[in-house]
XYZ file of C-alpha atoms in Angstrom:
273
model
C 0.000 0.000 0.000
C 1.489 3.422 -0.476
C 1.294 5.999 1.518
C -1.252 8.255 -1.172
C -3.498 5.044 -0.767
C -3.237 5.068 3.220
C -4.505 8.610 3.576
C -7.103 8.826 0.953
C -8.251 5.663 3.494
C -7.869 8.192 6.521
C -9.890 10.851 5.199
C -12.618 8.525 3.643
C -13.268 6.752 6.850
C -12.291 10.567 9.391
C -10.282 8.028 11.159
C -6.283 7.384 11.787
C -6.710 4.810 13.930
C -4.336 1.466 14.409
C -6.363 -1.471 16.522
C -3.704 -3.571 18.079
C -4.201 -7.409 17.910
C -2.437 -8.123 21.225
C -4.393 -11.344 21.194
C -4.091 -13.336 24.747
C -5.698 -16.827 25.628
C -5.878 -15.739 29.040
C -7.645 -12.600 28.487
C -9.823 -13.128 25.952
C -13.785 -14.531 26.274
C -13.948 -18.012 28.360
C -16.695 -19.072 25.277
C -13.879 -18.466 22.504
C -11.682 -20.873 24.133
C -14.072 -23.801 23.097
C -13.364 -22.856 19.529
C -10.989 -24.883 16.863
C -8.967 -21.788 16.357
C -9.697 -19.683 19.368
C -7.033 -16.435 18.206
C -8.702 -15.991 14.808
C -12.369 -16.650 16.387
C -11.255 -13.834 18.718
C -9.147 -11.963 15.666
C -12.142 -12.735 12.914
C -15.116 -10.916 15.291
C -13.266 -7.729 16.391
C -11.990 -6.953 12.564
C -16.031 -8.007 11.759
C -17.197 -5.092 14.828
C -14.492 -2.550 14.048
C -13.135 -2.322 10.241
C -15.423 0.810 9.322
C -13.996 2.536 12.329
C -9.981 1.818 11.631
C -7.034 2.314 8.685
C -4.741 -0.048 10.553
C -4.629 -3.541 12.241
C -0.956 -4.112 14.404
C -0.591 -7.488 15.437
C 2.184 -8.126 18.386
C 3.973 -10.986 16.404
C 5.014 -11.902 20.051
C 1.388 -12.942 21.449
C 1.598 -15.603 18.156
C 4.729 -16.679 18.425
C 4.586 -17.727 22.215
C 2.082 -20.455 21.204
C 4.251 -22.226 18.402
C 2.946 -23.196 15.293
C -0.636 -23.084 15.859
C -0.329 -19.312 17.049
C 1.509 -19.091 13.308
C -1.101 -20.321 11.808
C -3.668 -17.800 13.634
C -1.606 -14.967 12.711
C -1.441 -16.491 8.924
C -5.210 -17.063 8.699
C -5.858 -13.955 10.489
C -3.969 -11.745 7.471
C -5.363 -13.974 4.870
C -8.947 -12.691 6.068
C -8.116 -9.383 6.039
C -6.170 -9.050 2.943
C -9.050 -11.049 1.214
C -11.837 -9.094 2.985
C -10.218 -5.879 3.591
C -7.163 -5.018 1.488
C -7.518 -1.427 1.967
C -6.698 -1.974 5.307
C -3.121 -1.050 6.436
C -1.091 -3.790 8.439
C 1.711 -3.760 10.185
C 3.414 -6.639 12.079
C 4.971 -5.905 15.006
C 8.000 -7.799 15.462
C 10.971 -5.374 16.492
C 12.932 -7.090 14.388
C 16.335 -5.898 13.649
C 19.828 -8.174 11.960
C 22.432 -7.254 9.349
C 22.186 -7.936 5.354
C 20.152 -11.048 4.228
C 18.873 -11.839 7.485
C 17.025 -8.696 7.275
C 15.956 -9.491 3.538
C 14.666 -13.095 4.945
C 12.769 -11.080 7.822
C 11.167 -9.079 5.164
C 10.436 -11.609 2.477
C 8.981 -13.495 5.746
C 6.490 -10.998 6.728
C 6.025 -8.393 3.618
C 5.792 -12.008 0.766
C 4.686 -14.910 2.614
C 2.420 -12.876 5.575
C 1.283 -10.187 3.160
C 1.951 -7.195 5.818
C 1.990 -4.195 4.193
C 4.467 -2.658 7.151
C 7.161 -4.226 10.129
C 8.356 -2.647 12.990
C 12.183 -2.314 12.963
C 14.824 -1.718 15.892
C 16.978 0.783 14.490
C 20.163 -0.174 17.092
C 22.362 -2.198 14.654
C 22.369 0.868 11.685
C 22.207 1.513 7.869
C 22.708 -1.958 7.239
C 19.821 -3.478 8.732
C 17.015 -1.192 8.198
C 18.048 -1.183 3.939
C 16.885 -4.824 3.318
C 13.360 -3.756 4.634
C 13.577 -0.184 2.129
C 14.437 -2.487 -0.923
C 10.257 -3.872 -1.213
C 8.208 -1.371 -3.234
C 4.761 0.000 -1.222
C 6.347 -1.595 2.321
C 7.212 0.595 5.056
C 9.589 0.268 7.684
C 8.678 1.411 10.767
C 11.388 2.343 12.832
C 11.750 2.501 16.403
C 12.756 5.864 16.967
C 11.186 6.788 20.852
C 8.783 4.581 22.415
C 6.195 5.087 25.409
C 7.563 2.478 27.770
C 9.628 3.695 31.069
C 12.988 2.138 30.118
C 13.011 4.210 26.933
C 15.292 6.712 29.081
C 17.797 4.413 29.766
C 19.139 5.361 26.418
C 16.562 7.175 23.670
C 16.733 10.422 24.866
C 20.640 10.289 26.493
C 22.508 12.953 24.660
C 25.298 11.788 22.722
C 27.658 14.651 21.222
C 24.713 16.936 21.860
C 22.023 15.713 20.592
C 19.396 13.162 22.017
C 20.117 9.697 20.554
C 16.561 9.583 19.240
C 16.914 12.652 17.184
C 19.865 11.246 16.121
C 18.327 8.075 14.543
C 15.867 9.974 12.865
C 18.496 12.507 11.356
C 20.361 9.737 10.038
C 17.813 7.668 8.944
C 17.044 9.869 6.352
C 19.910 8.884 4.419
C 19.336 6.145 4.052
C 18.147 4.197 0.573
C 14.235 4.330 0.168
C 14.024 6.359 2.857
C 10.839 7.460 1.509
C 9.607 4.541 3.017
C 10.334 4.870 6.408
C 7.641 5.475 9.225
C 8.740 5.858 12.812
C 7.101 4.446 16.399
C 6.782 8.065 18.947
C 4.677 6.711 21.509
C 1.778 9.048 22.935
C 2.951 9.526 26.468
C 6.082 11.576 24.972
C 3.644 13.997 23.119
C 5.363 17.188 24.078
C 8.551 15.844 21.996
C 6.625 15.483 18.932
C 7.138 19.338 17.798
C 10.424 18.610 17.810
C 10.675 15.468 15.954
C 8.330 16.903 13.554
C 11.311 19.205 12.987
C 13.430 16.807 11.504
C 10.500 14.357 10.106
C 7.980 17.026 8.601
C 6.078 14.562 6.600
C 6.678 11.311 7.659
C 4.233 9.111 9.081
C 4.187 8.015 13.045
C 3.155 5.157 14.351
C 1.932 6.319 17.944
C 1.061 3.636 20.343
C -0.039 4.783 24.216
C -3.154 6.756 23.927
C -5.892 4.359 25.951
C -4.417 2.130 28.553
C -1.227 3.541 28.873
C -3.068 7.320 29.440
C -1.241 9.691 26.133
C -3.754 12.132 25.251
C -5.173 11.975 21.956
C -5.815 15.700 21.514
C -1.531 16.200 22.588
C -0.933 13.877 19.897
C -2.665 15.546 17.238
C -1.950 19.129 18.075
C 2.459 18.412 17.842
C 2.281 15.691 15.698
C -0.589 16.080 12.467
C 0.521 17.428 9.192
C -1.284 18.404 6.177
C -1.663 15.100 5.007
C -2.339 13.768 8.649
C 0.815 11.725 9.146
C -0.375 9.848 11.977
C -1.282 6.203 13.167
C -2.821 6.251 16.648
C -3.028 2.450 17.912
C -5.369 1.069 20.768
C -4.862 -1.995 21.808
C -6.090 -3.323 25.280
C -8.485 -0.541 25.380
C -10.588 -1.558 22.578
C -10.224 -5.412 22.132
C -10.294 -6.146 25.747
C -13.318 -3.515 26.422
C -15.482 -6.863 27.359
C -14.569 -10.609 28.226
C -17.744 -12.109 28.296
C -20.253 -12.658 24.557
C -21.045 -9.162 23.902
C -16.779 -8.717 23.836
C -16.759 -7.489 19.857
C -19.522 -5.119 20.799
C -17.966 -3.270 23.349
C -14.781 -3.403 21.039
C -16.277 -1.365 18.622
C -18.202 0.978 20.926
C -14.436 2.000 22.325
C -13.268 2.199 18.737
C -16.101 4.254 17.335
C -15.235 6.874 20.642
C -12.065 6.739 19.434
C -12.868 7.669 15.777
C -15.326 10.344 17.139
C -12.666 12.269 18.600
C -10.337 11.695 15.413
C -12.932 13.244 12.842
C -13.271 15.938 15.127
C -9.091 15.926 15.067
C -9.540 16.140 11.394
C -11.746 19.074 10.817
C -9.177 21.161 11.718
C -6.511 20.814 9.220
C -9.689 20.253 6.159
């Protein structure tokens, strides 16, 4: 998908918003668990309740992976229905994955060929030459880690390093790097008041911000530092939407949180139309 396609979705549906499948046996309905396949019973009903409110699905390649080959094949059957049912959909896995030279290519070939994602999440840490084998597929993005929402991302995203955070420095450098054009980056909601200044050095660029919901970044922060002309924002949800009920009524009450969600980004939207 290119990036034209993704927000002529955005402004179709008033909506920039990312629904992460952070799909978890032990948290989702008791009922489900009877099922054959009970993470793409789960997967199948909340894209069914929420894919007129949404541009994006993010599944955590980690809550498939921990169950072997059967969560594989959830994940696989879960982006065969929505590339089948929904290709206009943006998806992005998100694996944080991040080698040198062809293991990067097999990464991609993995997840962009054989998955069909249209997007991966990438830890920037090990440089030019393992971000470049994700650039090289035409209409993928990269999305690369640049300063996430989690506590420890102190310890060394924002340490200054000849003067200049670390995180700014990874975006500055990025840039040069082949296909940049297709690079995206993860800013995560509860650092809002940075966003001005990554915006700075990333004017255009699309962000991929997880933490508004359950971790508590404001939506209306987000939008006000971070939206450009052309929107340049994902906001994901993850717990707050698909876990918004346990019991039958589960996809429901998913899409209830979502629409409130999309409520507040058409309203978001106005403002730069």
């Amino acid at each position: 998908m290119t990036t034209k396609e993704l927000v002529a979705q955005i402004r179709k549906k008033e909506s920039f918003l990312c629904i992460g499948l952070d799909t978890d046996l032990d948290k989702i309905p008791m009922h489900l668990l009877a099922e054959e396949d009970s993470i793409f019973s789960f997967n199948r009903a909340i894209i069914d309740a929420t894919h007129h409110l949404c541009v994006a699905y993010k599944p955590n390649i980690a809550f498939y992976e921990a169950y072997g080959i059967k969560g594989w094949r959830s994940l696989e059957k879960t982006m065969r229905y929505l590339n089948d049912n929904h290709p206009e959909i943006f998806t992005i896995a998100d694996a944080k994955r991040g080698d040198i030279g062809n293991t990067s290519t097999r990464y991609a070939k993995a997840f962009f060929e054989h998955m069909g994602f249209d997007s991966i999440t990438i830890a920037p840490y090990m440089g030019k030459d393992s971000v470049e084998p994700f650039l090289a597929f035409p209409d993928k993005h990269t999305i690369l880690l640049a300063l996430t929402s989690n506590e420890g991302a102190y310890d060394f995203q924002t340490k200054s390093v000849e003067g200049k955070e670390l995180y700014k420095q990874v975006l500055a450098t990025s840039k040069t790097y082949k296909n940049a054009e297709n690079l995206m980056y993860v800013v995560g909601a509860t650092k809002a008041s940075y966003l001005e200044g990554i915006r700075e050095i990333v004017p255009e660029s699309f962000l991929l911000v997880p933490g508004v919901g359950a971790q508590g970044g404001s939506l209306k922060e987000v939008c006000h530092y971070g939206m450009t002309k052309d929107i340049g924002l994902l906001v994901n949800s993850s717990r707050g939407i698909i876990y918004a009920s346990n019991k039958k009524d589960f996809a429901e009450a998913a899409a209830k949180k979502a629409e409130e969600l999309q409520n507040q980004m058409a309203q978001e939207l106005q403002k730069v139309n």
